[in-house]
Amino acid sequence: MEQRHITLGEFIIKRQEDFGYSSGELSRLINSIRLAAKIVSQKVNQAGLVDITGSFGKENIQGEVQQKLDVYANDVFIETLVNRDILCGIGSEENDDFISISGNDKSNTNKYVVLMDPLDGSSNIDVNVSVGTIFSIFRRVTPIGTPVTSEDFLQKGIHQVAAGYVIYGSSTMLVYTTGNGVNGFTLDPALGTFFLSHPNMKITDDGSIYSVNEGNYNQFCDGVKAYLEYCKDDVSKKQYSSRYIGSLVADVHRNMLKGGIYMYPGIKKNPSGKLRLLYECNPFAYIVEQAGGKASDGVNRIMEIEPTDLHQRVPFFCGSKNMVEKAEEFIKASK
Ligand code: AHG
Ligand code: MN
Ligand code: MN
Ligand code: MN
């Protein structure tokens, strides 16, 4: 009989044996993310046929017009995560403040919090281009049984216990790490099962793809401009390709597989850039570092940044180690 891929569920059980997770709560948490990902995936695949495209008509705290799928995905992930009685709190791009979850019984012993971007790449929904979900998991730092506080969410990225993303693309994939490498699972929609398709994902130290919104070129600092000129130099080095999908999940996923650098630098009107530290940059920094790559704000390691606000933004340079270091070199040289 042809050897089949192992399922996400089988992988989690095996990992629990290998790494002896304490109470299996983290496994249950990943399982609940798996269910929510399948529900959102099904809706994404019906976009255009069901009333899930277009704007929801409200603005979120980011000053963005929420898309219907932003709100739908947010509701699905919150409901699924809360129903599993595993968490004590959730922070989301689509919610102004964090959500405190009191367990079914008063002595809530749940010890994990999740920070998430329920639908990443909203501008691509209506044009049928890949979108995603991003999540970051921490253990709470305040006493178990008390209400969560902002301290539980404003933790440095180095304290993440798990991070991952779902990409709703030509296929739906769930990619995550719990600190022992990165593994990718592809959904077989006919079976509704995620199978291990990309074991132990690694990003090459070098690559020849750079991803940036060049529409912002005039607003970049001199160091970023100099690095972009370096990327375009096809005389003294190998020609690079520019690839920018406009979905962080899709751009970084491609660079994970092919090598490359994703950049969202600070710009004049927004020196901290656009991407949010807690539920976009930290989770991808953890994943990319676990795959052998690097993630910085151009100077500092992303996962060492001390958060001060749930929705704070940071400049983001992420991907192949040598490419990120080259960009940092140009930025530091221009300071
Ligand atoms: P979100 O849809 O969750 O708000 O995130 C969008 C982000 C990211 O996915 C993407 O790389 C970036 O915004 C694109 O921004 P620009 O359109 O400014 O390039
Ligand atoms: Mn958004
Ligand atoms: Mn996003
Ligand atoms: Mn989003």
GROMACS .gro file of C-alpha atoms and ligand atoms in nm:
model
  357
    1MET     CA    1   0.000   0.000   0.000
    2GLU     CA    2   0.139   0.348  -0.089
    3GLN     CA    3   0.272   0.521   0.224
    4ARG     CA    4   0.033   0.813   0.299
    5HIS     CA    5   0.134   1.142   0.466
    6ILE     CA    6   0.068   1.153   0.839
    7THR     CA    7  -0.218   1.374   0.951
    8LEU     CA    8  -0.184   1.685   1.169
    9GLY     CA    9  -0.358   1.498   1.449
   10GLU     CA   10  -0.112   1.205   1.428
   11PHE     CA   11   0.178   1.452   1.414
   12ILE     CA   12   0.059   1.632   1.728
   13ILE     CA   13   0.030   1.304   1.920
   14LYS     CA   14   0.377   1.197   1.805
   15ARG     CA   15   0.524   1.537   1.903
   16GLN     CA   16   0.356   1.513   2.241
   17GLU     CA   17   0.544   1.185   2.299
   18ASP     CA   18   0.873   1.326   2.158
   19PHE     CA   19   0.865   1.653   2.349
   20GLY     CA   20   0.640   1.555   2.639
   21TYR     CA   21   0.411   1.857   2.636
   22SER     CA   22   0.271   1.905   2.982
   23SER     CA   23  -0.103   1.856   2.973
   24GLY     CA   24  -0.176   1.838   2.601
   25GLU     CA   25  -0.346   2.179   2.625
   26LEU     CA   26  -0.116   2.321   2.356
   27SER     CA   27  -0.212   2.027   2.133
   28ARG     CA   28  -0.580   2.098   2.194
   29LEU     CA   29  -0.514   2.462   2.107
   30ILE     CA   30  -0.350   2.371   1.775
   31ASN     CA   31  -0.642   2.136   1.709
   32SER     CA   32  -0.893   2.419   1.761
   33ILE     CA   33  -0.696   2.640   1.520
   34ARG     CA   34  -0.712   2.351   1.274
   35LEU     CA   35  -1.094   2.346   1.292
   36ALA     CA   36  -1.127   2.724   1.254
   37ALA     CA   37  -0.888   2.716   0.957
   38LYS     CA   38  -1.108   2.459   0.780
   39ILE     CA   39  -1.421   2.667   0.839
   40VAL     CA   40  -1.258   2.987   0.707
   41SER     CA   41  -1.098   2.799   0.416
   42GLN     CA   42  -1.437   2.675   0.301
   43LYS     CA   43  -1.577   3.030   0.310
   44VAL     CA   44  -1.275   3.179   0.129
   45ASN     CA   45  -1.322   2.920  -0.145
   46GLN     CA   46  -1.684   3.033  -0.191
   47ALA     CA   47  -1.596   3.405  -0.206
   48GLY     CA   48  -1.781   3.550  -0.504
   49LEU     CA   49  -2.065   3.300  -0.465
   50VAL     CA   50  -2.166   3.383  -0.108
   51ASP     CA   51  -2.195   3.727   0.046
   52ILE     CA   52  -1.846   3.729   0.199
   53THR     CA   53  -1.663   3.980  -0.021
   54GLY     CA   54  -1.656   4.356   0.000
   55SER     CA   55  -1.648   4.582   0.299
   56PHE     CA   56  -1.826   4.523   0.627
   57GLY     CA   57  -1.877   4.898   0.642
   58LYS     CA   58  -1.698   4.967   0.973
   59GLU     CA   59  -1.345   5.086   1.050
   60ASN     CA   60  -1.122   4.891   1.289
   61ILE     CA   61  -0.882   5.046   1.540
   62GLN     CA   62  -0.612   5.034   1.268
   63GLY     CA   63  -0.813   5.290   1.068
   64GLU     CA   64  -0.880   5.022   0.803
   65VAL     CA   65  -1.225   4.957   0.653
   66GLN     CA   66  -1.305   4.606   0.774
   67GLN     CA   67  -1.383   4.355   0.501
   68LYS     CA   68  -1.666   4.106   0.555
   69LEU     CA   69  -1.411   3.823   0.560
   70ASP     CA   70  -1.204   4.006   0.827
   71VAL     CA   71  -1.507   4.003   1.056
   72TYR     CA   72  -1.617   3.651   0.961
   73ALA     CA   73  -1.270   3.502   1.021
   74ASN     CA   74  -1.239   3.694   1.348
   75ASP     CA   75  -1.572   3.558   1.471
   76VAL     CA   76  -1.490   3.199   1.368
   77PHE     CA   77  -1.148   3.194   1.537
   78ILE     CA   78  -1.273   3.363   1.856
   79GLU     CA   79  -1.575   3.133   1.886
   80THR     CA   80  -1.371   2.815   1.818
   81LEU     CA   81  -1.092   2.915   2.057
   82VAL     CA   82  -1.332   3.018   2.335
   83ASN     CA   83  -1.546   2.704   2.298
   84ARG     CA   84  -1.247   2.478   2.359
   85ASP     CA   85  -1.194   2.627   2.707
   86ILE     CA   86  -0.815   2.632   2.665
   87LEU     CA   87  -0.739   3.004   2.669
   88CYS     CA   88  -0.760   3.282   2.923
   89GLY     CA   89  -0.736   3.561   2.667
   90ILE     CA   90  -0.729   3.661   2.298
   91GLY     CA   91  -0.582   3.969   2.125
   92SER     CA   92  -0.692   4.030   1.767
   93GLU     CA   93  -0.621   4.284   1.493
   94GLU     CA   94  -0.997   4.331   1.465
   95ASN     CA   95  -1.065   4.397   1.834
   96ASP     CA   96  -0.969   4.729   1.997
   97ASP     CA   97  -0.869   4.565   2.326
   98PHE     CA   98  -0.781   4.209   2.430
   99ILE     CA   99  -1.063   3.967   2.521
  100SER     CA  100  -1.050   3.815   2.870
  101ILE     CA  101  -1.194   3.462   2.884
  102SER     CA  102  -1.314   3.329   3.218
  103GLY     CA  103  -1.324   2.949   3.211
  104ASN     CA  104  -1.636   2.741   3.255
  105ASP     CA  105  -1.567   2.729   3.625
  106LYS     CA  106  -1.462   3.023   3.834
  107SER     CA  107  -1.115   2.886   3.909
  108ASN     CA  108  -1.011   2.936   3.548
  109THR     CA  109  -0.689   2.735   3.520
  110ASN     CA  110  -0.634   2.809   3.150
  111LYS     CA  111  -0.281   2.934   3.098
  112TYR     CA  112  -0.249   3.031   2.728
  113VAL     CA  113  -0.323   3.353   2.543
  114VAL     CA  114  -0.343   3.387   2.163
  115LEU     CA  115  -0.268   3.694   1.953
  116MET     CA  116  -0.402   3.676   1.600
  117ASP     CA  117  -0.449   3.840   1.265
  118PRO     CA  118  -0.764   3.651   1.167
  119LEU     CA  119  -0.753   3.750   0.802
  120ASP     CA  120  -0.426   3.880   0.657
  121GLY     CA  121  -0.417   4.037   0.311
  122SER     CA  122  -0.772   4.173   0.315
  123SER     CA  123  -0.702   4.387   0.009
  124ASN     CA  124  -0.671   4.064  -0.190
  125ILE     CA  125  -1.000   3.898  -0.096
  126ASP     CA  126  -1.213   4.045  -0.376
  127VAL     CA  127  -0.952   3.976  -0.644
  128ASN     CA  128  -0.912   3.607  -0.559
  129VAL     CA  129  -0.550   3.632  -0.443
  130SER     CA  130  -0.412   3.433  -0.148
  131VAL     CA  131  -0.496   3.553   0.202
  132GLY     CA  132  -0.412   3.404   0.543
  133THR     CA  133  -0.447   3.386   0.919
  134ILE     CA  134  -0.156   3.445   1.160
  135PHE     CA  135  -0.137   3.337   1.527
  136SER     CA  136   0.104   3.367   1.819
  137ILE     CA  137   0.069   3.178   2.149
  138PHE     CA  138   0.209   3.271   2.492
  139ARG     CA  139   0.175   3.134   2.842
  140ARG     CA  140   0.012   3.396   3.067
  141VAL     CA  141   0.248   3.569   3.311
  142THR     CA  142  -0.011   3.686   3.567
  143PRO     CA  143  -0.142   3.444   3.834
  144ILE     CA  144  -0.370   3.165   3.705
  145GLY     CA  145  -0.731   3.215   3.814
  146THR     CA  146  -0.709   3.597   3.800
  147PRO     CA  147  -0.836   3.803   3.505
  148VAL     CA  148  -0.574   3.847   3.231
  149THR     CA  149  -0.406   4.187   3.204
  150SER     CA  150  -0.217   4.360   2.921
  151GLU     CA  151   0.102   4.212   3.072
  152ASP     CA  152  -0.009   3.870   2.945
  153PHE     CA  153  -0.021   4.001   2.588
  154LEU     CA  154   0.266   4.253   2.580
  155GLN     CA  155   0.539   3.989   2.596
  156LYS     CA  156   0.861   3.982   2.392
  157GLY     CA  157   0.849   3.744   2.094
  158ILE     CA  158   1.119   3.526   2.249
  159HIS     CA  159   0.858   3.405   2.500
  160GLN     CA  160   0.620   3.262   2.236
  161VAL     CA  161   0.541   2.893   2.296
  162ALA     CA  162   0.402   2.850   1.945
  163ALA     CA  163   0.332   3.051   1.628
  164GLY     CA  164   0.189   2.971   1.290
  165TYR     CA  165  -0.010   3.076   0.989
  166VAL     CA  166  -0.276   2.945   0.757
  167ILE     CA  167  -0.249   3.033   0.389
  168TYR     CA  168  -0.573   3.014   0.190
  169GLY     CA  169  -0.412   2.981  -0.151
  170SER     CA  170  -0.415   2.734  -0.442
  171SER     CA  171  -0.428   2.493  -0.151
  172THR     CA  172  -0.491   2.565   0.216
  173MET     CA  173  -0.189   2.506   0.437
  174LEU     CA  174  -0.130   2.527   0.811
  175VAL     CA  175   0.234   2.598   0.899
  176TYR     CA  176   0.348   2.621   1.261
  177THR     CA  177   0.629   2.585   1.512
  178THR     CA  178   0.636   2.502   1.883
  179GLY     CA  179   1.009   2.568   1.902
  180ASN     CA  180   1.130   2.241   1.749
  181GLY     CA  181   1.139   2.334   1.380
  182VAL     CA  182   0.866   2.433   1.134
  183ASN     CA  183   0.621   2.192   0.972
  184GLY     CA  184   0.363   2.250   0.697
  185PHE     CA  185   0.034   2.067   0.654
  186THR     CA  186  -0.184   2.076   0.343
  187LEU     CA  187  -0.562   2.043   0.364
  188ASP     CA  188  -0.722   1.771   0.154
  189PRO     CA  189  -1.062   1.937   0.109
  190ALA     CA  190  -1.228   1.611   0.005
  191LEU     CA  191  -1.135   1.451   0.337
  192GLY     CA  192  -1.127   1.770   0.548
  193THR     CA  193  -0.791   1.652   0.680
  194PHE     CA  194  -0.455   1.831   0.703
  195PHE     CA  195  -0.165   1.606   0.596
  196LEU     CA  196   0.207   1.669   0.665
  197SER     CA  197   0.331   1.792   0.325
  198HIS     CA  198   0.629   2.013   0.420
  199PRO     CA  199   0.823   1.851   0.706
  200ASN     CA  200   1.100   2.048   0.879
  201MET     CA  201   1.081   2.359   0.658
  202LYS     CA  202   1.409   2.550   0.619
  203ILE     CA  203   1.476   2.886   0.449
  204THR     CA  204   1.804   2.913   0.253
  205ASP     CA  205   2.067   3.155   0.390
  206ASP     CA  206   2.065   3.327   0.051
  207GLY     CA  207   1.794   3.400  -0.204
  208SER     CA  208   1.720   3.618  -0.504
  209ILE     CA  209   1.365   3.736  -0.436
  210TYR     CA  210   1.287   4.067  -0.268
  211SER     CA  211   0.933   4.161  -0.165
  212VAL     CA  212   0.845   4.525  -0.096
  213ASN     CA  213   0.577   4.774  -0.197
  214GLU     CA  214   0.793   4.988  -0.428
  215GLY     CA  215   0.509   5.239  -0.447
  216ASN     CA  216   0.650   5.368  -0.118
  217TYR     CA  217   1.005   5.403  -0.259
  218ASN     CA  218   1.025   5.782  -0.228
  219GLN     CA  219   0.931   5.755   0.140
  220PHE     CA  220   1.199   5.500   0.231
  221CYS     CA  221   1.514   5.602   0.423
  222ASP     CA  222   1.840   5.624   0.227
  223GLY     CA  223   1.962   5.288   0.361
  224VAL     CA  224   1.654   5.101   0.232
  225LYS     CA  225   1.682   5.282  -0.103
  226ALA     CA  226   2.048   5.180  -0.123
  227TYR     CA  227   1.960   4.819  -0.047
  228LEU     CA  228   1.693   4.820  -0.320
  229GLU     CA  229   1.950   4.957  -0.568
  230TYR     CA  230   2.176   4.670  -0.459
  231CYS     CA  231   1.890   4.422  -0.525
  232LYS     CA  232   1.848   4.565  -0.877
  233ASP     CA  233   2.221   4.551  -0.954
  234ASP     CA  234   2.254   4.272  -1.211
  235VAL     CA  235   2.610   4.360  -1.315
  236SER     CA  236   2.817   4.288  -1.005
  237LYS     CA  237   2.586   4.015  -0.877
  238LYS     CA  238   2.314   3.770  -0.979
  239GLN     CA  239   1.989   3.930  -1.100
  240TYR     CA  240   1.718   3.935  -0.827
  241SER     CA  241   1.341   3.912  -0.888
  242SER     CA  242   1.084   4.140  -0.732
  243ARG     CA  243   0.775   3.956  -0.609
  244TYR     CA  244   0.504   4.132  -0.401
  245ILE     CA  245   0.161   3.974  -0.351
  246GLY     CA  246   0.038   4.221  -0.089
  247SER     CA  247  -0.047   3.943   0.156
  248LEU     CA  248   0.223   3.909   0.420
  249VAL     CA  249   0.137   3.540   0.465
  250ALA     CA  250   0.169   3.463   0.092
  251ASP     CA  251   0.487   3.669   0.042
  252VAL     CA  252   0.668   3.520   0.341
  253HIS     CA  253   0.544   3.166   0.266
  254ARG     CA  254   0.688   3.187  -0.087
  255ASN     CA  255   1.017   3.324   0.047
  256MET     CA  256   1.028   3.041   0.305
  257LEU     CA  257   1.014   2.789   0.021
  258LYS     CA  258   1.230   2.970  -0.238
  259GLY     CA  259   1.452   3.198  -0.029
  260GLY     CA  260   1.409   3.573  -0.024
  261ILE     CA  261   1.347   3.883   0.187
  262TYR     CA  262   1.017   4.052   0.274
  263MET     CA  263   1.035   4.417   0.377
  264TYR     CA  264   0.781   4.662   0.513
  265PRO     CA  265   1.011   4.953   0.608
  266GLY     CA  266   0.913   5.267   0.793
  267ILE     CA  267   0.790   5.543   0.566
  268LYS     CA  268   0.779   5.921   0.614
  269LYS     CA  269   0.408   5.926   0.702
  270ASN     CA  270   0.451   5.618   0.920
  271PRO     CA  271   0.808   5.571   1.054
  272SER     CA  272   0.703   5.243   1.225
  273GLY     CA  273   0.574   5.102   0.897
  274LYS     CA  274   0.244   4.917   0.866
  275LEU     CA  275   0.285   4.569   1.012
  276ARG     CA  276   0.180   4.495   1.368
  277LEU     CA  277   0.441   4.356   1.607
  278LEU     CA  278   0.225   4.123   1.816
  279TYR     CA  279   0.023   3.932   1.556
  280GLU     CA  280   0.216   3.972   1.230
  281CYS     CA  281   0.587   4.035   1.297
  282ASN     CA  282   0.647   3.827   1.611
  283PRO     CA  283   0.482   3.507   1.483
  284PHE     CA  284   0.663   3.528   1.149
  285ALA     CA  285   0.990   3.613   1.326
  286TYR     CA  286   0.956   3.295   1.537
  287ILE     CA  287   0.869   3.079   1.235
  288VAL     CA  288   1.142   3.220   1.010
  289GLU     CA  289   1.410   3.196   1.283
  290GLN     CA  290   1.305   2.836   1.352
  291ALA     CA  291   1.353   2.773   0.978
  292GLY     CA  292   1.705   2.923   0.989
  293GLY     CA  293   1.623   3.276   0.873
  294LYS     CA  294   1.624   3.618   1.039
  295ALA     CA  295   1.371   3.891   1.131
  296SER     CA  296   1.455   4.246   1.239
  297ASP     CA  297   1.321   4.601   1.233
  298GLY     CA  298   1.627   4.691   1.027
  299VAL     CA  299   1.846   4.716   1.336
  300ASN     CA  300   1.704   4.509   1.625
  301ARG     CA  301   1.591   4.145   1.638
  302ILE     CA  302   1.208   4.151   1.622
  303MET     CA  303   1.166   3.896   1.901
  304GLU     CA  304   1.367   4.110   2.146
  305ILE     CA  305   1.144   4.419   2.104
  306GLU     CA  306   0.961   4.502   2.429
  307PRO     CA  307   0.593   4.559   2.327
  308THR     CA  308   0.413   4.865   2.465
  309ASP     CA  309   0.079   4.846   2.282
  310LEU     CA  310  -0.146   4.568   2.148
  311HIS     CA  311  -0.153   4.716   1.798
  312GLN     CA  312   0.192   4.873   1.777
  313ARG     CA  313   0.365   4.871   1.440
  314VAL     CA  314   0.731   4.806   1.364
  315PRO     CA  315   0.940   4.816   1.046
  316PHE     CA  316   0.985   4.457   0.927
  317PHE     CA  317   1.270   4.282   0.740
  318CYS     CA  318   1.229   3.905   0.734
  319GLY     CA  319   1.361   3.605   0.543
  320SER     CA  320   1.692   3.457   0.426
  321LYS     CA  321   1.958   3.532   0.688
  322ASN     CA  322   2.223   3.678   0.454
  323MET     CA  323   1.967   3.896   0.273
  324VAL     CA  324   1.831   4.045   0.597
  325GLU     CA  325   2.188   4.106   0.719
  326LYS     CA  326   2.275   4.278   0.388
  327ALA     CA  327   1.972   4.507   0.423
  328GLU     CA  328   2.070   4.584   0.785
  329GLU     CA  329   2.424   4.667   0.663
  330PHE     CA  330   2.290   4.930   0.419
  331ILE     CA  331   2.053   5.073   0.683
  332LYS     CA  332   2.324   5.094   0.950
  333ALA     CA  333   2.573   5.247   0.699
  334SER     CA  334   2.329   5.525   0.611
  335LYS     CA  335   2.254   5.624   0.973
  336AHG     P1  336  -0.412   4.297   0.694
  336AHG     O1  337  -0.488   4.260   0.571
  336AHG     O2  338  -0.416   4.189   0.802
  336AHG     O3  339  -0.449   4.432   0.746
  336AHG     O4  340  -0.257   4.299   0.656
  336AHG     C1  341  -0.220   4.356   0.537
  336AHG     C2  342  -0.072   4.376   0.536
  336AHG     C3  343   0.005   4.255   0.483
  336AHG     O5  344  -0.072   4.141   0.466
  336AHG     C4  345   0.057   4.301   0.350
  336AHG     O6  346   0.187   4.254   0.326
  336AHG     C5  347   0.058   4.451   0.364
  336AHG     O7  348  -0.047   4.484   0.453
  336AHG     C6  349   0.032   4.515   0.232
  336AHG     O8  350   0.037   4.655   0.259
  336AHG     P2  351   0.047   4.756   0.134
  336AHG     O9  352  -0.081   4.738   0.059
  336AHG    O10  353   0.062   4.891   0.199
  336AHG    O11  354   0.168   4.716   0.056
  337MN      MN  355  -0.629   4.471   0.839
  338MN      MN  356  -0.218   4.131   0.835
  339MN      MN  357  -0.581   4.127   0.907
   0.00000   0.00000   0.00000
